[in-house]
Short mmCIF file of C-alpha atoms in Angstrom, two decimals:
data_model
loop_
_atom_site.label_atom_id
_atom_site.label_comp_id
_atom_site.label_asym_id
_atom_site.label_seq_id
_atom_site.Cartn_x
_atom_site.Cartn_y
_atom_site.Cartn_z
CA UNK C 17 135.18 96.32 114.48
CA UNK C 18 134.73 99.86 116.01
CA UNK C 19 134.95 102.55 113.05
CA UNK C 20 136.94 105.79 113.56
CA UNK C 21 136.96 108.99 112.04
CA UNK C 22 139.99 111.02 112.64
CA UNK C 23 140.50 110.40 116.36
CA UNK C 24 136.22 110.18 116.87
CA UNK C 25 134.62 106.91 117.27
CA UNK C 26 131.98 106.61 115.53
CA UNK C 27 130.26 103.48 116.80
CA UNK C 28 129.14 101.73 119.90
CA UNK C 29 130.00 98.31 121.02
CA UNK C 30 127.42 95.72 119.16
CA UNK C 31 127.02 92.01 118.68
CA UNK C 32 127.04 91.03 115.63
CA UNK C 33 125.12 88.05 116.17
CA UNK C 34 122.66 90.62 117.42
CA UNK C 35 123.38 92.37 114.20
CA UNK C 36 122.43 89.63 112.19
CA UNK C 37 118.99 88.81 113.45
CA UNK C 38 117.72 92.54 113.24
CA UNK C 39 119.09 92.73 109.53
CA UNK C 40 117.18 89.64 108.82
CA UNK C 41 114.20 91.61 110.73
CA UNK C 42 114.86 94.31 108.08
CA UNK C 43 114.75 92.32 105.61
CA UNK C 44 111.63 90.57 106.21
CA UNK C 45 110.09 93.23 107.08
CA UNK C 46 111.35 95.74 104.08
CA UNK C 47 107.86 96.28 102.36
CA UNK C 48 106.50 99.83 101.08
CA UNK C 49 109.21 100.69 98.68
CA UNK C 50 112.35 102.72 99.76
CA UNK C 51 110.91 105.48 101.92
CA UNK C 52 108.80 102.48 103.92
CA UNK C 53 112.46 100.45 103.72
CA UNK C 54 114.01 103.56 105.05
CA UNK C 55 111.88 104.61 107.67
CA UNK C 56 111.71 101.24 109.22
CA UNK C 57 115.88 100.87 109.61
CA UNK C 58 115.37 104.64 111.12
CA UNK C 59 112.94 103.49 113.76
CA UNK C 60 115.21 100.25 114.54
CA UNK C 61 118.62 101.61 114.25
CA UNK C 62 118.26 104.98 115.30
CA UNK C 63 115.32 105.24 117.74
CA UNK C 64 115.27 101.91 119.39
CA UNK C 65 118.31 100.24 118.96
CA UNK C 66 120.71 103.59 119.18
CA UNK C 67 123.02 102.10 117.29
CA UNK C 68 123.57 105.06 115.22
CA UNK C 69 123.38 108.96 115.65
CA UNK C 70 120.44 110.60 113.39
CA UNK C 71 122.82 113.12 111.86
CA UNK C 72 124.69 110.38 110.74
CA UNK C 73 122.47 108.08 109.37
CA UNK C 74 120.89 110.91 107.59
CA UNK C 75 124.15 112.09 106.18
CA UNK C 76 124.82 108.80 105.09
CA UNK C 77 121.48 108.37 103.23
CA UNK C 78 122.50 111.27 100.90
CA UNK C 79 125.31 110.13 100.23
CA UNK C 80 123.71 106.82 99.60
CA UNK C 81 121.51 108.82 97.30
CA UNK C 82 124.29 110.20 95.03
CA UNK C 83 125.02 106.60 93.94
CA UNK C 84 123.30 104.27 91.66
CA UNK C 85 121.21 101.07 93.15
CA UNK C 86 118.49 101.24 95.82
CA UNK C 87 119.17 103.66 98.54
CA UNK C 88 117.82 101.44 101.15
CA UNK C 89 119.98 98.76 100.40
CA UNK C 90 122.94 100.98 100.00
CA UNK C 91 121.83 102.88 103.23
CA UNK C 92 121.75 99.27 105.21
CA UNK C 93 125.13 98.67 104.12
CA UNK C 94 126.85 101.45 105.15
CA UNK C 95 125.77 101.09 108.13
CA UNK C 96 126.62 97.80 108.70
CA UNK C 97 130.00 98.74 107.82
CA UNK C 98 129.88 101.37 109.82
CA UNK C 99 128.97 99.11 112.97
CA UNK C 100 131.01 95.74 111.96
CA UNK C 101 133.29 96.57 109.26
CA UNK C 102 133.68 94.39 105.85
CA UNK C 103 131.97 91.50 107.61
CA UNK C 104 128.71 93.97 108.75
CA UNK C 105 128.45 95.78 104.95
CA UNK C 106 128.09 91.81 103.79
CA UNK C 107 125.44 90.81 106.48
CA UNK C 108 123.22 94.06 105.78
CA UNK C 109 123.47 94.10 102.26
CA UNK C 110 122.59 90.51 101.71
CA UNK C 111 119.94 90.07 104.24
CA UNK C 112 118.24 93.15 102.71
CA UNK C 113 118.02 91.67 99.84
CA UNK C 114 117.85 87.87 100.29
CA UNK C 115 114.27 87.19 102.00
CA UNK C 116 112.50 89.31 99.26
CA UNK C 117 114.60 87.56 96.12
CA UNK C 118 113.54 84.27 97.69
CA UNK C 119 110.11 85.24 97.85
CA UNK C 120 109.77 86.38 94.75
CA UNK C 121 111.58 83.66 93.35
CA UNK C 122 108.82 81.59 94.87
CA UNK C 123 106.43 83.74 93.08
CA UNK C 124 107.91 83.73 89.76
CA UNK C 125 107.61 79.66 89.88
CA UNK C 126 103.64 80.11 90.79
CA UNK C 127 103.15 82.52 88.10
CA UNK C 128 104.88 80.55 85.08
CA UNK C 129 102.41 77.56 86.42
CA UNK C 130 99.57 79.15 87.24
CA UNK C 131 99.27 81.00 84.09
CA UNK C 132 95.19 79.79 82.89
CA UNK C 133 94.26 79.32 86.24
CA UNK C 134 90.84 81.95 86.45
CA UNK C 135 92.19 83.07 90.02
CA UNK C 136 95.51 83.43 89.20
CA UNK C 137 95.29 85.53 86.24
CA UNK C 138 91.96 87.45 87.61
CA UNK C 139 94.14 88.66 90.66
CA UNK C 140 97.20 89.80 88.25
CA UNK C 141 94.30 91.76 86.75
CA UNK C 142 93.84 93.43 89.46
CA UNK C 143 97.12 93.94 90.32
CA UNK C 144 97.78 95.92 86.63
CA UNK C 145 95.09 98.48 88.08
CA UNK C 146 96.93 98.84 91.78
CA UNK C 147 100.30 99.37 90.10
CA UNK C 148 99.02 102.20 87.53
CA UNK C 149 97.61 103.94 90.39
CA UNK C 150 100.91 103.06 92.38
CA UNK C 151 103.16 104.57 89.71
CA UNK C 152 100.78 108.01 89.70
CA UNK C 153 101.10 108.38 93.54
CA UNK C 154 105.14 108.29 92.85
CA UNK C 155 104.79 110.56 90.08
CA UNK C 156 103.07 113.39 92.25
CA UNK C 157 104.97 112.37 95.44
CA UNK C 158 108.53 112.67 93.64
CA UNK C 159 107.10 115.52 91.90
CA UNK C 160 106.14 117.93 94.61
CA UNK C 161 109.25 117.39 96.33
CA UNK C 162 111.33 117.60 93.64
CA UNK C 163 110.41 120.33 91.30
CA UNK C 164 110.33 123.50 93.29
CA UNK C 165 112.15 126.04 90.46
CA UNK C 166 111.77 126.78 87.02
CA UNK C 167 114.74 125.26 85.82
CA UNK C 168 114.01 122.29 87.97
CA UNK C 169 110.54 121.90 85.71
CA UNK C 170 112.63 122.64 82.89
CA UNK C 171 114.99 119.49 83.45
CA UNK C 172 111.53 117.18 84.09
CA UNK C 173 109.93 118.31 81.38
CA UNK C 174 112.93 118.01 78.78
CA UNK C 175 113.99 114.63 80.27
CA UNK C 176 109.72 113.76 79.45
CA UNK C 177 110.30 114.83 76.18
CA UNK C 178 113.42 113.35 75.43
CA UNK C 179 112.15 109.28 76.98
CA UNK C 180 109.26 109.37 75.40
CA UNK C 181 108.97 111.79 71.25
CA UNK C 182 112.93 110.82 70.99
CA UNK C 183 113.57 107.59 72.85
CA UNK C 184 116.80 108.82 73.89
CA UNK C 185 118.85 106.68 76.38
CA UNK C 186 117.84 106.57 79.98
CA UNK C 187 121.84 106.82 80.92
CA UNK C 188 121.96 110.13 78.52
CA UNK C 189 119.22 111.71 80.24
CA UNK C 190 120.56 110.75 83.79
CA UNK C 191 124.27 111.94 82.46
CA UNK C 192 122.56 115.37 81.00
CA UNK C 193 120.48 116.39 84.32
CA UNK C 194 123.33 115.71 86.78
CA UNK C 195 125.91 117.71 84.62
CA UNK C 196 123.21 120.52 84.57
CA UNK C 197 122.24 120.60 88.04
CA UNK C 198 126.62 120.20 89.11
CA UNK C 199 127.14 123.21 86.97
CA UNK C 200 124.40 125.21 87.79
CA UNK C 201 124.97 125.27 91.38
CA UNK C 202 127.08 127.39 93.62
CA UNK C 203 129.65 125.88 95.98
CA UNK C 204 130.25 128.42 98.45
CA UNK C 205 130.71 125.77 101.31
CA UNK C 206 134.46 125.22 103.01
CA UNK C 207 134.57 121.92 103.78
CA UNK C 208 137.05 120.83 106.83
CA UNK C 209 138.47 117.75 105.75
CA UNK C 210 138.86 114.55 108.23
CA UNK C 211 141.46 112.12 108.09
CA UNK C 212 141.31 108.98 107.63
CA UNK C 213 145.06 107.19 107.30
CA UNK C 214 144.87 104.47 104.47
CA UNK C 215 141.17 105.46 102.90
CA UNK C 216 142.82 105.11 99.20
CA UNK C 217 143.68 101.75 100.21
CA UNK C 218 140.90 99.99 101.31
CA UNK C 219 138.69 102.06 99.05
CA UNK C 220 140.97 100.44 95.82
CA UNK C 221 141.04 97.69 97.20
CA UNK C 222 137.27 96.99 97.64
CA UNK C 223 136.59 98.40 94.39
CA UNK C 224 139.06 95.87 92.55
CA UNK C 225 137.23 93.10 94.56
CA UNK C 226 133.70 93.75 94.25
CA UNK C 227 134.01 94.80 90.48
CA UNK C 228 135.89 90.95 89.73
CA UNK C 229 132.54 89.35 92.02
CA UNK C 230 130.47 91.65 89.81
CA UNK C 231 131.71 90.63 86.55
CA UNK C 232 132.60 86.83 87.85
CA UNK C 233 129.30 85.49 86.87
CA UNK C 234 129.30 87.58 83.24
CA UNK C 235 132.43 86.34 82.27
CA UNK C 236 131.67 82.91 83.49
CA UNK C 237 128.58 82.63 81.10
CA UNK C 238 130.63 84.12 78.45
CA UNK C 239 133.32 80.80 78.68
CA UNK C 240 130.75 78.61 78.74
CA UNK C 241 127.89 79.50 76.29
CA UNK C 242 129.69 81.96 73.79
CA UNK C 243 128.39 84.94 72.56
CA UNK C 244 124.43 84.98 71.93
CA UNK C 245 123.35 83.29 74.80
CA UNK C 246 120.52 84.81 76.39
CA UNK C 247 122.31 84.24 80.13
CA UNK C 248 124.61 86.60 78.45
CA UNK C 249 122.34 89.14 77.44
CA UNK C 250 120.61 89.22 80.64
CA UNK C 251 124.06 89.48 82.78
CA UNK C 252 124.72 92.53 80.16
CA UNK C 253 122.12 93.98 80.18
CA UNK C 254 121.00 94.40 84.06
CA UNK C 255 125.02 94.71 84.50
CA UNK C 256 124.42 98.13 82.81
CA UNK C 257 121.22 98.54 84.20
CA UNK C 258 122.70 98.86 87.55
CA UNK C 259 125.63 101.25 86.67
CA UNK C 260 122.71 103.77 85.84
CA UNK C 261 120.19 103.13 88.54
CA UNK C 262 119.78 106.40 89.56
CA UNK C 263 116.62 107.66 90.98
CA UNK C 264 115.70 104.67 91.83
CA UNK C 265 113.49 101.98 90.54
CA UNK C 266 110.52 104.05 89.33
CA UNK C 267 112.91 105.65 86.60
CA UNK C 268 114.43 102.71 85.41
CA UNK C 269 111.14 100.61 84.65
CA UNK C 270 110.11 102.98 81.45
CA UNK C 271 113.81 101.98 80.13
CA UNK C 272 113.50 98.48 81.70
CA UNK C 273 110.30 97.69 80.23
CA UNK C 274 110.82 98.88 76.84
CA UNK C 275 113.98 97.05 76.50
CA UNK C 276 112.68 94.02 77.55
CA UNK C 277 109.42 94.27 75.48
CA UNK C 278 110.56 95.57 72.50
CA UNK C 279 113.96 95.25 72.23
CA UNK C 280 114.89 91.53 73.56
CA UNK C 281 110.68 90.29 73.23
CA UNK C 282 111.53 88.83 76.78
CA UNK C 283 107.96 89.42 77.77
CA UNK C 284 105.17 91.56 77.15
CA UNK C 285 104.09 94.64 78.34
CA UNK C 286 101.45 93.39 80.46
CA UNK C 287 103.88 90.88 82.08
CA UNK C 288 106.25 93.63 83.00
CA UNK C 289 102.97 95.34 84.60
CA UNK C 290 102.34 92.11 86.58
CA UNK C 291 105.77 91.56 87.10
CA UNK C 292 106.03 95.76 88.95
CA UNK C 293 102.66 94.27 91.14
CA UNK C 294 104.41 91.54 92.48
CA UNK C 295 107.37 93.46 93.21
CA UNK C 296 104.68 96.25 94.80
CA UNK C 297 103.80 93.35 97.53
CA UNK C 298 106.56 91.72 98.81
CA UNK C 299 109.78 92.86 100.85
CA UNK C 300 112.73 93.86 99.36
CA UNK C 301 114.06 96.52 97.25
CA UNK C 302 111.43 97.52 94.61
CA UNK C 303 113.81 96.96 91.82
CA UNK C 304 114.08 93.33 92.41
CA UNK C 305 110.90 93.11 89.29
CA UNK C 306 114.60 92.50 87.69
CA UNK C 307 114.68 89.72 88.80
CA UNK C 308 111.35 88.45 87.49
CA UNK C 309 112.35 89.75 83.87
CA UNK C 310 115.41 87.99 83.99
CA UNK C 311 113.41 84.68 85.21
CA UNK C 312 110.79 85.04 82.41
CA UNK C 313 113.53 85.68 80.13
CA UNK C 314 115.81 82.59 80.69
CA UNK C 315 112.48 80.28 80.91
CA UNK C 316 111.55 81.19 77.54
CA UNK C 317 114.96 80.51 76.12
CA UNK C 318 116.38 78.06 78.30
CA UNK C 319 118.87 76.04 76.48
CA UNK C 320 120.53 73.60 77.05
CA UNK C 321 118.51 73.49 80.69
CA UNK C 322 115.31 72.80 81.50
CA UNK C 323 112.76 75.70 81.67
CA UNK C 324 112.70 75.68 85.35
CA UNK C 325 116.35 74.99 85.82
CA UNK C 326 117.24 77.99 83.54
CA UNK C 327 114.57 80.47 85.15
CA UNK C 328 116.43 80.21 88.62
CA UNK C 329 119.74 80.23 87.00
CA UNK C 330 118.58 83.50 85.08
CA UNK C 331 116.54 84.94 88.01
CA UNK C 332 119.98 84.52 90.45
CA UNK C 333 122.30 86.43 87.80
CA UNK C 334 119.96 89.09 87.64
CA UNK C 335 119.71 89.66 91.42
CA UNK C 336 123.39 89.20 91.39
CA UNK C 337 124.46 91.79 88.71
CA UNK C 338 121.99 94.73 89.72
CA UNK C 339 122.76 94.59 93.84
CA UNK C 340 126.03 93.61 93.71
CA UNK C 341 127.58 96.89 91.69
CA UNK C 342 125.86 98.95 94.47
CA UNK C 343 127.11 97.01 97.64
CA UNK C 344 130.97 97.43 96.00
CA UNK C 345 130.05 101.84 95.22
CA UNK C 346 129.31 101.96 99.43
CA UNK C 347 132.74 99.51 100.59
CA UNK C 348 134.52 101.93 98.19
CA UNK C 349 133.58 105.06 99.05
CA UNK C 350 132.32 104.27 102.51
CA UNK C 351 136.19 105.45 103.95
CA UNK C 352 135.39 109.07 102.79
CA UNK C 353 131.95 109.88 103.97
CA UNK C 354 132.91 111.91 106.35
CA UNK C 355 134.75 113.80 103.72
CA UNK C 356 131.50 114.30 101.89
CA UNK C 357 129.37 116.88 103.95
CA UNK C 358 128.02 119.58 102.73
CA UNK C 359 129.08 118.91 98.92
CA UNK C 360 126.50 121.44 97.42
CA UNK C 361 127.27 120.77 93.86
CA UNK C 362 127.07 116.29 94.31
CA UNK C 363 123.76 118.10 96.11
CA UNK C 364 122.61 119.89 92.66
CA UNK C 365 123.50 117.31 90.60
CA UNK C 366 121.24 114.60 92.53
CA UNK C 367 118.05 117.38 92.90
CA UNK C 368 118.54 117.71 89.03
CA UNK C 369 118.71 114.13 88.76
CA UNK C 370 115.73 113.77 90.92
CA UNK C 371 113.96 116.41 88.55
CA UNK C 372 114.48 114.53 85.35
CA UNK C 373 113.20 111.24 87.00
CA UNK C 374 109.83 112.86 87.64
CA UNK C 375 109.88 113.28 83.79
CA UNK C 376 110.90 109.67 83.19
CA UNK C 377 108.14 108.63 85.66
CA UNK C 378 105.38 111.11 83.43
CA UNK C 379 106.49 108.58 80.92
CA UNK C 380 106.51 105.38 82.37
CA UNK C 381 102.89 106.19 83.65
CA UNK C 382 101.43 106.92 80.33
CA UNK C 383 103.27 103.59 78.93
CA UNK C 384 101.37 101.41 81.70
CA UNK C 385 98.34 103.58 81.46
CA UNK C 386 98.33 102.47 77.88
CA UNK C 387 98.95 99.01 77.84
CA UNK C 388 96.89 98.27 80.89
CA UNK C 389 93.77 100.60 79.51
CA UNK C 390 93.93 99.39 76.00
CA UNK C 391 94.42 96.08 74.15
CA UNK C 392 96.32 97.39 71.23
CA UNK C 393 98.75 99.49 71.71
CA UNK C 394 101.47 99.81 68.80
CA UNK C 395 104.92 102.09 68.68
CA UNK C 396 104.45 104.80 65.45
CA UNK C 397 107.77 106.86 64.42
CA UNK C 398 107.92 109.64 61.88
CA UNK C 399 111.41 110.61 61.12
CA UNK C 400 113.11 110.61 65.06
CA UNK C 401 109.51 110.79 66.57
CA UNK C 402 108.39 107.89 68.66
CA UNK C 403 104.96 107.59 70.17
CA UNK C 404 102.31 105.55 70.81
CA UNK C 405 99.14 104.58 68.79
CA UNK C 406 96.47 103.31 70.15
CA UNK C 407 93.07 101.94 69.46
CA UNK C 408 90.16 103.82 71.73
CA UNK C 409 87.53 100.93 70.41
CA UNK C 410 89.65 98.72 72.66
CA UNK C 411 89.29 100.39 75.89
CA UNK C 412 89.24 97.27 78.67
CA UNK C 413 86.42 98.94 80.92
CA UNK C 414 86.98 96.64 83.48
CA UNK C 415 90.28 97.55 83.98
CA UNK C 416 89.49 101.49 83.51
CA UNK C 417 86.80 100.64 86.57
CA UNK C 418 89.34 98.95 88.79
CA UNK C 419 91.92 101.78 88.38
CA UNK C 420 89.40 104.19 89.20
CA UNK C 421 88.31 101.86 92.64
CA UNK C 422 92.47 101.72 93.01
CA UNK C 423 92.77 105.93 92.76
CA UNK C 424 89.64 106.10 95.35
CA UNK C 425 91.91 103.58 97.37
CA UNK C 426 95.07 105.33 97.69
CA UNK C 427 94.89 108.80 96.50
CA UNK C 428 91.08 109.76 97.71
CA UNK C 429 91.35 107.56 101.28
CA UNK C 430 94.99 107.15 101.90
CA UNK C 431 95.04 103.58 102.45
CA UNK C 432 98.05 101.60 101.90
CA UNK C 433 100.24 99.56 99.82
CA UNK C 434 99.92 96.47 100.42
CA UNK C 435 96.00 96.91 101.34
CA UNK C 436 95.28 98.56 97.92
CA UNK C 437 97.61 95.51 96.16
CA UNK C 438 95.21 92.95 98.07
CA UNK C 439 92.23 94.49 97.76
CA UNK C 440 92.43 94.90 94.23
CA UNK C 441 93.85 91.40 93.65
CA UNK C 442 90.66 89.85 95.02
CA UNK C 443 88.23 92.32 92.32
CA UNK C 444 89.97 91.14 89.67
CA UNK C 445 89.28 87.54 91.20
CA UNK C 446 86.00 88.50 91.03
CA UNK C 447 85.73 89.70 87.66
CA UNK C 448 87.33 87.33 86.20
CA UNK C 449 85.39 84.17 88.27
CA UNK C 450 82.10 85.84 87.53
CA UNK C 451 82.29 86.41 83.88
#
């Protein structure tokens, strides 16, 4: 299907069998987090294949950016859309995701039975060190780029305050920075319009669809288990989780995390960490460690399954509910992005946005710091305080040593991801063997 714009096409001629096979490429190929996801479909789509003008794909990654879910994902959908219609935003979206949910599926499986095993658990200490060092590099990379006013340090360091003294609602905070930064800017842009005969339609009509697949699975669980199930919890909980995804993953995991360790007591906190590391080194969006909280969840609560049996059936819901909400936002809305150019205030609201995850990040850092540096760690409220206490005779040096070979890794010699993820997987193989 050729897409059209008012009376401009907007898309060569392309197989889609051709299609198919470099989406799976993607998708195999989808490590580094979103800007190594993104760059990759740039160099593919845009400089080798030509499939689609740079302008465009550009303009559709900020629009892909005002929405909730992972941009990259979102991004590879539109454009599949864009090139093949319906049938294309299914075959990017999915492939994006599928080889990575696999994968870590696989991984999940090795973990819950390799859990005792000296090597297994000496590289996931590693691992804890890469990702607190991982998380830092996001902070200051998200930072620089995002705050550059006052009132832009204003909205990180209020949204800081807010996560982690008041433990106010991720949502709230999300809500409360894009109001501010909408408001706050000027729209002095006149925006031609560009028709597109029958946009309402399809765009109703793909959001009445994709929110019944979306809720499908939720209200399936709820007919057959009742109320109190934890398949139910987890299909409610990551169902919300994806309706407020924005900024992506790095901003959700504070929220995430503490939900799942201290609200539901799916896991602890150094699970989640090991759970964000395995996440770190394989393809796929970043924010599939979803998946590996729901997994842990249903296999400690699997009834009336088996352990196993209810692990893949709670790992699949997950990656259902959070990737599924975003792929129905971009067949909705995909019929006016050409409407969409140039929207300075949608523009303030997602730089404020952006601003108030930096602050969320600040938080999430000193959470894993915490938990990875220190054996006890315990939650202390005074009134509607919240912090954390910890105990400094219980400082794991050996984990304080490996972050500080991680930060000489990544931040002092620039090496990569995956590198720093291996590298410090086998010293905590190490450490662990020789003691």
């Amino acid at each position: 299907m050729r897409h059209t714009a008012g009376n401009v096409d907007l898309t060569p001629f392309i197989d889609f069998k051709e299609a198919l096979g470099v989406w799976l490429k993607i998708g195999c190929l989808g490590f580094g987090g979103p800007a190594g996801q993104i760059a990759l479909m740039h160099r593919i789509l845009v400089d080798e294949k030509k499939w689609v003008e740079e302008s465009r794909y550009l303009h559709a990654l900020n629009f892909c950016m005002l929405l909730p879910g992972p941009e990259a994902q979102k991004l590879a959908t539109y454009v599949g859309w864009l090139l093949h219609g319906t049938r294309g935003g299914l075959a990017a979206g999915i492939l994006f995701v599928l080889p990575g949910a696999l994968i870590m599926l696989a991984v999940s499986l090795l973990y819950v039975m390799g859990q005792g095993i000296p090597a297994v658990d000496g590289a996931l200490f590693g691992i804890k060190a890469a990702v607190l060092v991982i998380v830092i590099e996001a902070l200051l990379r998200i930072g620089r780029r995002g705050l550059k006013t006052r009132l832009l340090l204003g909205v990180a360091a209020a949204a800081f305050v807010g996560i982690f003294f008041f433990d106010l609602p991720f949502p709230l905070i999300v809500a409360a920075a894009g109001a501010i930064g909408f408001f706050t800017t000027i729209d002095n842009n006149s925006v031609q319009r560009t028709e597109n005969p029958g946009a309402w339609r399809q765009s109703v009509r793909a959001a009445l669809v994709g929110l019944g697949l979306w809720l499908a699975p939720m209200a399936l669980v709820l007919l057959t288990f009742g109320t109190g199930h934890v398949l139910l919890d987890i299909a409610a909980f990551f169902s919300k989780l994806a309706v407020v995804s924005f900024g992506g993953a790095y901003a959700l995991l504070a929220y995430m995390a503490q939900q799942a360790v201290e609200s539901y007591a799916w896991m602890s906190a150094p699970e989640m960490v090991d759970g964000l590391g395995l996440a770190e080194t394989l393809p796929g969006p970043l924010i599939k460690v979803t998946q590996f909280v729901g997994f842990l969840a249903a296999y400690r609560d699997p009834a009336p399954f088996s352990p196993i049996v209810a692990a893949v059936v709670g790992a699949a819901l997950t990656t259902w509910v959070t990737f599924t909400f975003p792929m129905m936002l971009i067949f909705a809305g995909a019929p006016f992005i050409e409407q969409l150019r140039s929207k300075a205030r949608l523009s303030g609201a997602l730089t404020a946005i952006t601003a108030a995850v930096v602050g969320v990040i600040l938080n999430l850092t000193l959470w894993f710091a915490l938990h990875v540096l220190f054996a006890r760690v315990d939650e202390a409220r005074a009134g509607p305080l919240r912090w954390y206490a910890f105990d400094p005779a219980t400082l794991d040096w050996k984990a304080a040593v490996l972050a500080l070979v991680a930060a000489l890794l990544m931040l002092r010699l620039h090496r990569g991801l995956v590198e720093t993820v291996a590298v410090m997987a086998f010293a905590g193989m190490l450490s662990r063997l020789l003691h």
